[in-house]
Short mmCIF file of C-alpha atoms and ligand atoms in Angstrom, two decimals:
data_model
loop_
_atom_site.label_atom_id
_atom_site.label_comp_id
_atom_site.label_asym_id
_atom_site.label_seq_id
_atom_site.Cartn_x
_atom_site.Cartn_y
_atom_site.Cartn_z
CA UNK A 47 -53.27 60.78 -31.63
CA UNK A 48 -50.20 60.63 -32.93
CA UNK A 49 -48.30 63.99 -32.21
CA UNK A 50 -44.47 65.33 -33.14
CA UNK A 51 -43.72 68.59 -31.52
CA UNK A 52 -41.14 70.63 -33.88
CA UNK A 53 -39.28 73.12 -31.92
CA UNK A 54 -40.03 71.89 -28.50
CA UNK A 55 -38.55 75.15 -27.12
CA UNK A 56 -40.86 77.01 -24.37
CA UNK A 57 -43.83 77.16 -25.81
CA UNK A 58 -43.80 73.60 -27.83
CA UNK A 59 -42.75 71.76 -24.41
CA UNK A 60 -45.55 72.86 -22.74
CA UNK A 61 -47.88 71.57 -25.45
CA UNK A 62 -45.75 68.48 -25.68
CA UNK A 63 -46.05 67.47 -22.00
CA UNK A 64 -49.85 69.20 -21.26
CA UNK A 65 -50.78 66.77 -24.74
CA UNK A 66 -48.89 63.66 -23.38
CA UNK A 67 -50.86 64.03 -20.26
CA UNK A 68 -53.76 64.21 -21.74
CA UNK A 69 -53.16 60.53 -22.87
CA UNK A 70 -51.40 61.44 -27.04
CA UNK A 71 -48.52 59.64 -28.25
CA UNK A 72 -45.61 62.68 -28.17
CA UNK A 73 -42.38 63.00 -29.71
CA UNK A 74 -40.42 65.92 -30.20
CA UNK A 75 -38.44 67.31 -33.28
CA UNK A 76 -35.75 69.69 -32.16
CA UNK A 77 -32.89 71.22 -34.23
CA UNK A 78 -30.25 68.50 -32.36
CA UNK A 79 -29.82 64.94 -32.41
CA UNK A 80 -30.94 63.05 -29.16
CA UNK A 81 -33.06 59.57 -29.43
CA UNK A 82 -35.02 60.97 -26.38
CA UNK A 83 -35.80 64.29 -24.42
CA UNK A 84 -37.23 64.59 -21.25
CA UNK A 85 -38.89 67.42 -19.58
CA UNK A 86 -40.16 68.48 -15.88
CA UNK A 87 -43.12 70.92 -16.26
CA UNK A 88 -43.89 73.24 -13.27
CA UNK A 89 -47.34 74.75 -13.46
CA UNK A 90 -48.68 77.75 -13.58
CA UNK A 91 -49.71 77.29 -8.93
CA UNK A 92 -45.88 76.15 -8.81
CA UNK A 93 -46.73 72.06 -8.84
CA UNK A 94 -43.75 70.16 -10.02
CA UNK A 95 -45.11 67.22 -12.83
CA UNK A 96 -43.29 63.97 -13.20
CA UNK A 97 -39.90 63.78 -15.41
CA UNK A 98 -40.99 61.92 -19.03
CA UNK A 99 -39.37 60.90 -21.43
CA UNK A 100 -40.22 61.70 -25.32
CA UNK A 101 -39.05 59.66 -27.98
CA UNK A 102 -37.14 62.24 -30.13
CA UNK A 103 -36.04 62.94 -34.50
CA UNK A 104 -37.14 59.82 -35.12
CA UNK A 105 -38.24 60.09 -38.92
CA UNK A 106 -40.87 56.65 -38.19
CA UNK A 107 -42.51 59.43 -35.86
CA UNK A 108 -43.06 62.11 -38.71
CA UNK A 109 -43.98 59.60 -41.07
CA UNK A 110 -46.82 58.06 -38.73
CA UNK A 111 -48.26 61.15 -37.44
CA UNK A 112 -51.55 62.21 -37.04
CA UNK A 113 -50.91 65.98 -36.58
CA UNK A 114 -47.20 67.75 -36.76
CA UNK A 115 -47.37 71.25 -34.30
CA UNK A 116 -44.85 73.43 -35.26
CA UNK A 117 -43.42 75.91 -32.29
CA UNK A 118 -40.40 77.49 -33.94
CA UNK A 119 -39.91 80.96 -33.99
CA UNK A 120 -41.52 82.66 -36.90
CA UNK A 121 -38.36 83.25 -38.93
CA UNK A 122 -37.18 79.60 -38.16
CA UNK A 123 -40.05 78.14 -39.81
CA UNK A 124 -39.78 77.79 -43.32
CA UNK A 125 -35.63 75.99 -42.38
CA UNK A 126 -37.74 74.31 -39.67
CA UNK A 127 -40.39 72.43 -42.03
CA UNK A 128 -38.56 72.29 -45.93
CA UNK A 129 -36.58 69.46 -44.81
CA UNK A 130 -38.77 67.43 -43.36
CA UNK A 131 -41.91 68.16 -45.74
CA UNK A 132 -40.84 64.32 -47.47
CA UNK A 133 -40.98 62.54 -44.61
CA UNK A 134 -44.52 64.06 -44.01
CA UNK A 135 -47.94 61.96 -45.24
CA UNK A 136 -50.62 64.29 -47.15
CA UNK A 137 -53.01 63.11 -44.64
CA UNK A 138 -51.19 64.53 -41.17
CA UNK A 139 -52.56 67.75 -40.29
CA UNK A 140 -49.91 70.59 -39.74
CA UNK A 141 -50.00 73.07 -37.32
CA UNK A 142 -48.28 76.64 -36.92
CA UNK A 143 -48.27 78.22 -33.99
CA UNK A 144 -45.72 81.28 -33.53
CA UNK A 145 -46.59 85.09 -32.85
CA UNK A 146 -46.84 87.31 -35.78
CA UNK A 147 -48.39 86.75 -39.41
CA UNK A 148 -46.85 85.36 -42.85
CA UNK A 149 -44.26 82.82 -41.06
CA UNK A 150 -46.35 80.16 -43.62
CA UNK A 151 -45.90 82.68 -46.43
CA UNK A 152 -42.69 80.74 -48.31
CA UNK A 153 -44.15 77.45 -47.54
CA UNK A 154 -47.77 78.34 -48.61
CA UNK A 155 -47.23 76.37 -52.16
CA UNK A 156 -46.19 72.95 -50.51
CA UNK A 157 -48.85 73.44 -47.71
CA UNK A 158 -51.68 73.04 -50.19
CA UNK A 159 -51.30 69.34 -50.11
CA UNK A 160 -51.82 69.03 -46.14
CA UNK A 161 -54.76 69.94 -43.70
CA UNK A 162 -52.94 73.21 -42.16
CA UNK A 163 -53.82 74.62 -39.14
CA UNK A 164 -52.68 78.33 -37.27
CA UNK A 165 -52.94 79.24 -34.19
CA UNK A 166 -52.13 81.80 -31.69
CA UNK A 167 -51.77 81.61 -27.84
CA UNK A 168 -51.68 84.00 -24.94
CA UNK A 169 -50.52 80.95 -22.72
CA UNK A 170 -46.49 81.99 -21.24
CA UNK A 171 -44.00 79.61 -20.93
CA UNK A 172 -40.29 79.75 -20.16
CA UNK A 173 -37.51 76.98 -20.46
CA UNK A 174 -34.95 77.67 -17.93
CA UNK A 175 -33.19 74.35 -19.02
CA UNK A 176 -33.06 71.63 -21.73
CA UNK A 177 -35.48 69.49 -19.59
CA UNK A 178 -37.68 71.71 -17.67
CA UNK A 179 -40.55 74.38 -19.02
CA UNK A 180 -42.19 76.17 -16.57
CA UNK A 181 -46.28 77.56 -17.49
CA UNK A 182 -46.00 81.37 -16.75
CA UNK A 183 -49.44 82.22 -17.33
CA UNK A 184 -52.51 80.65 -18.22
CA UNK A 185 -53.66 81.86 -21.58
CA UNK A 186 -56.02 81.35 -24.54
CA UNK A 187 -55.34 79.32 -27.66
CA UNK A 188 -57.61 79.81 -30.76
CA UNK A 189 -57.14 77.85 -33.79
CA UNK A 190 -58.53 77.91 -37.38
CA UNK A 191 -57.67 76.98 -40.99
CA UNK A 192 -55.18 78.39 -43.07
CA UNK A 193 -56.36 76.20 -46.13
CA UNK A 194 -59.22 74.53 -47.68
CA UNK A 195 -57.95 70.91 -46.30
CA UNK A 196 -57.52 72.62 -42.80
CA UNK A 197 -61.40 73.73 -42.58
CA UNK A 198 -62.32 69.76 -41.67
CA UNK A 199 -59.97 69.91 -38.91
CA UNK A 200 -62.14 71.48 -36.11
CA UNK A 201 -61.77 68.30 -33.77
CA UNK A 202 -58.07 69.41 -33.25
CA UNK A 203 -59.44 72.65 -31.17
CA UNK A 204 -61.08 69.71 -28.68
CA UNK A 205 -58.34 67.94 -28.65
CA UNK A 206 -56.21 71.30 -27.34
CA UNK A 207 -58.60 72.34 -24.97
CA UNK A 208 -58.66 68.76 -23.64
CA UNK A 209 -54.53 69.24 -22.75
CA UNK A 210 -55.03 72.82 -21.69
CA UNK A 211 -58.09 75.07 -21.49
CA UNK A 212 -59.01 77.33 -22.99
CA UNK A 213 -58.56 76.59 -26.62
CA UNK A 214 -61.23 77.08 -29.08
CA UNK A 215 -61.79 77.08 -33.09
CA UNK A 216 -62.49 79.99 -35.18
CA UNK A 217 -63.72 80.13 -38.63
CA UNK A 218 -61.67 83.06 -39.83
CA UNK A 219 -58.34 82.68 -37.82
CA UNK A 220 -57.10 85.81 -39.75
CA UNK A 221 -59.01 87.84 -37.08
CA UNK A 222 -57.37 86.63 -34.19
CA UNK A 223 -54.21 86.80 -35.95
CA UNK A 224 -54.68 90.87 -36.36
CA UNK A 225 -55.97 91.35 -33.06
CA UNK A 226 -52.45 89.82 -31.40
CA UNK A 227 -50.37 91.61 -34.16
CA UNK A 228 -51.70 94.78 -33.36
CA UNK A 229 -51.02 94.27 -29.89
CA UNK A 230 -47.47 93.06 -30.70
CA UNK A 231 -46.58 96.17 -33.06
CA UNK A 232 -47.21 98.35 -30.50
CA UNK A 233 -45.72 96.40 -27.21
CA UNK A 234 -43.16 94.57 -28.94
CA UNK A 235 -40.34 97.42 -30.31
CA UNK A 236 -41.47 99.86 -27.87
CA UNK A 237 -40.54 97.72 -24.82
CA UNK A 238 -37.41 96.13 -26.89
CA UNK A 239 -36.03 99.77 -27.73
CA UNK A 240 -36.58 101.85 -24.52
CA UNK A 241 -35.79 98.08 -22.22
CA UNK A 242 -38.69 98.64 -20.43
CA UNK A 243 -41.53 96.26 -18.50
CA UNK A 244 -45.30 96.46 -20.40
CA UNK A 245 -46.52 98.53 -17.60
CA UNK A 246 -44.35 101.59 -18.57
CA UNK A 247 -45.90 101.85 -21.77
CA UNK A 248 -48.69 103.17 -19.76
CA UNK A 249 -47.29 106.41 -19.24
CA UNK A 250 -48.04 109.64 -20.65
CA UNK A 251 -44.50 109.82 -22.85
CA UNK A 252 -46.32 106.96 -25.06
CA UNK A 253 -48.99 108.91 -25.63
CA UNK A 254 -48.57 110.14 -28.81
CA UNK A 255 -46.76 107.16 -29.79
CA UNK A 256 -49.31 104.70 -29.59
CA UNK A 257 -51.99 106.55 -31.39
CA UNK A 258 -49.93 106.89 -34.12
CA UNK A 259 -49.32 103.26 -34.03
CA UNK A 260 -53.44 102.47 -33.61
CA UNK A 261 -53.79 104.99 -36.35
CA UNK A 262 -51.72 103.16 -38.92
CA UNK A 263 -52.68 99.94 -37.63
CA UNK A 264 -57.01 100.31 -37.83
CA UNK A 265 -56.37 101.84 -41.71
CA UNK A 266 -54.42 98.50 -42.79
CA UNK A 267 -56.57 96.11 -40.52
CA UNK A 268 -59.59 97.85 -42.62
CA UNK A 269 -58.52 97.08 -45.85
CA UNK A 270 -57.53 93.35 -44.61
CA UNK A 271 -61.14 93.59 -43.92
CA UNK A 272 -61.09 93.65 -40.14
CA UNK A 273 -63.17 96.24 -38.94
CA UNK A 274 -62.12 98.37 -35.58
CA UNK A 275 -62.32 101.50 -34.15
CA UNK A 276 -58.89 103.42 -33.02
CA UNK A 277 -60.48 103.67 -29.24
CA UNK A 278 -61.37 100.30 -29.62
CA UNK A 279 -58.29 98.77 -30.61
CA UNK A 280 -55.84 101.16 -28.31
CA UNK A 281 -58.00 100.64 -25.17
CA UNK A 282 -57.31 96.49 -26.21
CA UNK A 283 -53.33 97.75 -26.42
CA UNK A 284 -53.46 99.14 -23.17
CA UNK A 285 -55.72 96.29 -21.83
CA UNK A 286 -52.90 94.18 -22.82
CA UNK A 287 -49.85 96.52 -21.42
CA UNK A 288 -52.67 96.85 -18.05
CA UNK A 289 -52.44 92.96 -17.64
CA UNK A 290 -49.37 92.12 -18.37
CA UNK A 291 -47.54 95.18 -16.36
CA UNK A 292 -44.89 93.33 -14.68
CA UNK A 293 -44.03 91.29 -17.97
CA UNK A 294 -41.28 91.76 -20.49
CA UNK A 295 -42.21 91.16 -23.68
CA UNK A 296 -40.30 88.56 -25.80
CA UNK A 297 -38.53 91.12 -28.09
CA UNK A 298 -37.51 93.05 -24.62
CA UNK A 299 -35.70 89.92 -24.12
CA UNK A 300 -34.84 88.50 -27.03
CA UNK A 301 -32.66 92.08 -27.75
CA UNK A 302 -31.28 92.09 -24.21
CA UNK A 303 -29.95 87.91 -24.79
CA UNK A 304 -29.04 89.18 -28.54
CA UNK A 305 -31.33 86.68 -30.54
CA UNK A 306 -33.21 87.62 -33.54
CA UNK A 307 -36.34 89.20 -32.92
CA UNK A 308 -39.80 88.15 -34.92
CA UNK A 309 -39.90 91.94 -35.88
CA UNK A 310 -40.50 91.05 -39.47
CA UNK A 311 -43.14 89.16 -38.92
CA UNK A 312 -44.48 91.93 -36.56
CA UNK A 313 -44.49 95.42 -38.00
CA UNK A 314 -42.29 94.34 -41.01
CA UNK A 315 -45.43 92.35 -42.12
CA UNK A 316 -48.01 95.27 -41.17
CA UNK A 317 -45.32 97.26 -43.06
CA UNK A 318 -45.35 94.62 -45.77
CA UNK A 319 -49.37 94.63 -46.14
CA UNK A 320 -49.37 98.61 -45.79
CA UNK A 321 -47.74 98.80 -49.05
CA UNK A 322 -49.53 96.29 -50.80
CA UNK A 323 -52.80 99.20 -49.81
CA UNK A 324 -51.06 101.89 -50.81
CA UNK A 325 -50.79 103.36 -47.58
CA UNK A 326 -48.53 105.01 -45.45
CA UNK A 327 -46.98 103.63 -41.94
CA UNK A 328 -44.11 105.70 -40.84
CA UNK A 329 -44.52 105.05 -37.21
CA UNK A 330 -44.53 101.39 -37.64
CA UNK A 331 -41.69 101.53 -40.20
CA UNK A 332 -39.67 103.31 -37.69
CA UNK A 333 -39.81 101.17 -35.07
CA UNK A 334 -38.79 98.22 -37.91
CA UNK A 335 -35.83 100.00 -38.51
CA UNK A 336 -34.78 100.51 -34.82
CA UNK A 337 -35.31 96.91 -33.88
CA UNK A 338 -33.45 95.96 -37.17
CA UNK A 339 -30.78 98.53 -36.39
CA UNK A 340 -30.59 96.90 -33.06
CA UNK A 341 -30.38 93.66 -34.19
CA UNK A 342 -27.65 94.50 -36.99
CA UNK A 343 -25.33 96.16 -34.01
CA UNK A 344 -24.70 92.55 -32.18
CA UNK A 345 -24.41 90.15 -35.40
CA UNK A 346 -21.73 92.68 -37.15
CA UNK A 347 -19.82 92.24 -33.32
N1 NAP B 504 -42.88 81.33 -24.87
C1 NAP B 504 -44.08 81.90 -24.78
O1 NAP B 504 -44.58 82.17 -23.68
C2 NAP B 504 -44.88 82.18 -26.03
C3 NAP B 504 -46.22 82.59 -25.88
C4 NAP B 504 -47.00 82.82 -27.00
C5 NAP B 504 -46.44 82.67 -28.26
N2 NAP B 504 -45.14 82.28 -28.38
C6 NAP B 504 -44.60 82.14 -29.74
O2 NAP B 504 -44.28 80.77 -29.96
C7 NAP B 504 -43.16 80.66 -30.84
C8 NAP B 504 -42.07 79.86 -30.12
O3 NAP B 504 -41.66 80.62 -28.99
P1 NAP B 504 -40.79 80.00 -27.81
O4 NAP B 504 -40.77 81.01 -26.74
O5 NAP B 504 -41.24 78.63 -27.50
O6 NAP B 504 -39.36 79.98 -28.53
P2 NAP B 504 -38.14 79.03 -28.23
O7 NAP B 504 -38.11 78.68 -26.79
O8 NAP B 504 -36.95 79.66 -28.87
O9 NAP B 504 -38.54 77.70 -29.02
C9 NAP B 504 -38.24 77.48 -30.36
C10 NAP B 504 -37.58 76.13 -30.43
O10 NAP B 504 -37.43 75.75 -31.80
C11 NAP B 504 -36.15 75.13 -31.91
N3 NAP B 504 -35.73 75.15 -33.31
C12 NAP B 504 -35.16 76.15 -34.01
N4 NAP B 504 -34.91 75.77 -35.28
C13 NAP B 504 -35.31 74.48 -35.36
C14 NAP B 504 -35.28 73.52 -36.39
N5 NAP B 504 -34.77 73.79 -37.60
N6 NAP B 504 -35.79 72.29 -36.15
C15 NAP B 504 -36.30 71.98 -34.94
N7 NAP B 504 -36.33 72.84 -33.90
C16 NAP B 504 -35.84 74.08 -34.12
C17 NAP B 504 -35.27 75.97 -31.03
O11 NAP B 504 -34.06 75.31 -30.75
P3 NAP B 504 -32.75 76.20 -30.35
O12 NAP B 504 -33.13 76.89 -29.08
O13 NAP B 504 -31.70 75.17 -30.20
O14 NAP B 504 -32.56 77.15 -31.49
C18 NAP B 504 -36.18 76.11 -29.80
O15 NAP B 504 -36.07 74.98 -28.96
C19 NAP B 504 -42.73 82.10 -31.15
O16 NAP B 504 -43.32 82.53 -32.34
C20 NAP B 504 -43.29 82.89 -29.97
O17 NAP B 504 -43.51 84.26 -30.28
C21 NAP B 504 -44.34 82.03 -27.30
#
């Protein structure tokens, strides 16, 4: 297939290189102007992979592709795709992969004219440089239709699991979707506003916390028409925190470097869909506002 990688930060270069190797025609479609990019991947048991070369912003690429994966942040999305919606045939299948939900929301209109695709991954990956991504953890990638067009487009999930295992298709993707936000509302904020590692979440000062959290989180999962119980859910939290103990989460980091965080696509959009129900999430709300708070301190600098 023909494949064009936009945002071929951490996440996109590891698809980019694990679908090249698995014999697709890549290129990559980053926010700067280079005819090519190259990248080193280092896997997950420390192998170094051959140097390639990726044809790169070539607009011949966009116009000729099979399938378009898009591996901007959330909030870079909708500047990500706008532009280069033109350049894009009906037929080429789009793809969305970011953490969070509604980063498709603004662009949901134009979408209805291409076969679109979400997903969400638990693979890691970090980007020390320009030209080398490094696979932190091996992972799971489930994919699924966010429109009619997208339901014929089950192939795609062989065609990831092919590159890298395990990837698999899912009728109702919004599932999924909820099952990582709730995990993210919880381990997100917390870990980005006390700076600490997964693990600590753990500990009996959460406590409270986190049921709070599950609370809020099972009553607007229910009316989204996902059904789960609070134990349920919060033991799958703490699974998470359990597994991932020595991590830090993304929006640990992404305050400590000063980026923007994906909070509103995190428990602003839980937030967001709370409303919309009628119902009540002042835990969730608060940690929005800290992170946002947070966030505010370093741009007004
Ligand atoms: N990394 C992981 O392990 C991981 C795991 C699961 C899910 N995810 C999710 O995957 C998504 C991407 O994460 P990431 O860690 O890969 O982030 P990242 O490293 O920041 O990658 C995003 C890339 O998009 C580029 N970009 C931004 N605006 C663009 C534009 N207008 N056109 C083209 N490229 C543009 C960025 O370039 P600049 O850097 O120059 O801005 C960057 O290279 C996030 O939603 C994240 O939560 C990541």
């Amino acid at each position: 297939m023909n494949i064009v990688i936009v945002g071929p930060g951490a996440i996109g270069s590891l698809w980019a290189y694990s679908l090249y190797q698995a014999g697709h025609k890549v290129s990559l479609w980053s926010k700067h102007i280079r005819p090519t990019s190259s990248l080193t991947l280092e896997n997950v048991d420390g192998e170094i992979h051959p140097h390639i070369s990726f044809p790169a912003q070539e607009y011949s690429q966009l116009n000729h592709a099979d399938l378009i994966l898009v591996t901007v942040k959330a909030w870079q999305v909708t500047q990500a795709l706008s532009p280069l919606l033109e350049h894009i045939h009906t037929d080429t299948i789009l793809m969305f992969m970011q953490n969070g939900m509604g980063a498709t929301d603004q662009l949901f209109p134009a979408l209805k004219h291409y076969p679109t695709l979400l997903a969400t991954t638990t693979h890691g990956a970090w980007k020390p440089s320009s030209d080398y991504v490094r696979h932190t953890g091996l992972g799971q990638t489930t994919i699924g239709a966010l429109n009619s067009k997208g339901e014929s487009c089950q192939f795609i999930a062989d065609v990831f699991e092919h590159a890298l295992p395990n990837s698999l298709w899912v009728n109702d993707i919004s599932v999924p979707l909820w099952a990582k936000l709730a995990v993210n509302c919880v381990i997100n904020p917390l870990t980005a506003i006390h700076q600490c590692k997964n693990g600590q979440l753990l500990s009996d000062t959460f406590t409270t916390t986190i049921n709070k959290l599950v609370e809020e989180l099972v009553l607007v999962m229910s009316q989204e028409g996902i059904s789960i119980t609070h134990a349920v859910l919060r033991q799958q939290i703490l699974s998470v925190a359990q597994a991932t103990a020595d991590n830090f989460s993304s929006m640990q980091q992404d305050i400590i470097h000063q980026r923007p965080t994906e909070i509103d696509f995190i428990n602003g959009y839980l937030v967001k869909i709370a409303q919309q129900h009628g119902i009540k999430t002042p835990e969730n709300k608060q940690l929005f506002q800290q992170i946002k708070k947070l966030e505010k301190q370093w741009s007004q600098l």
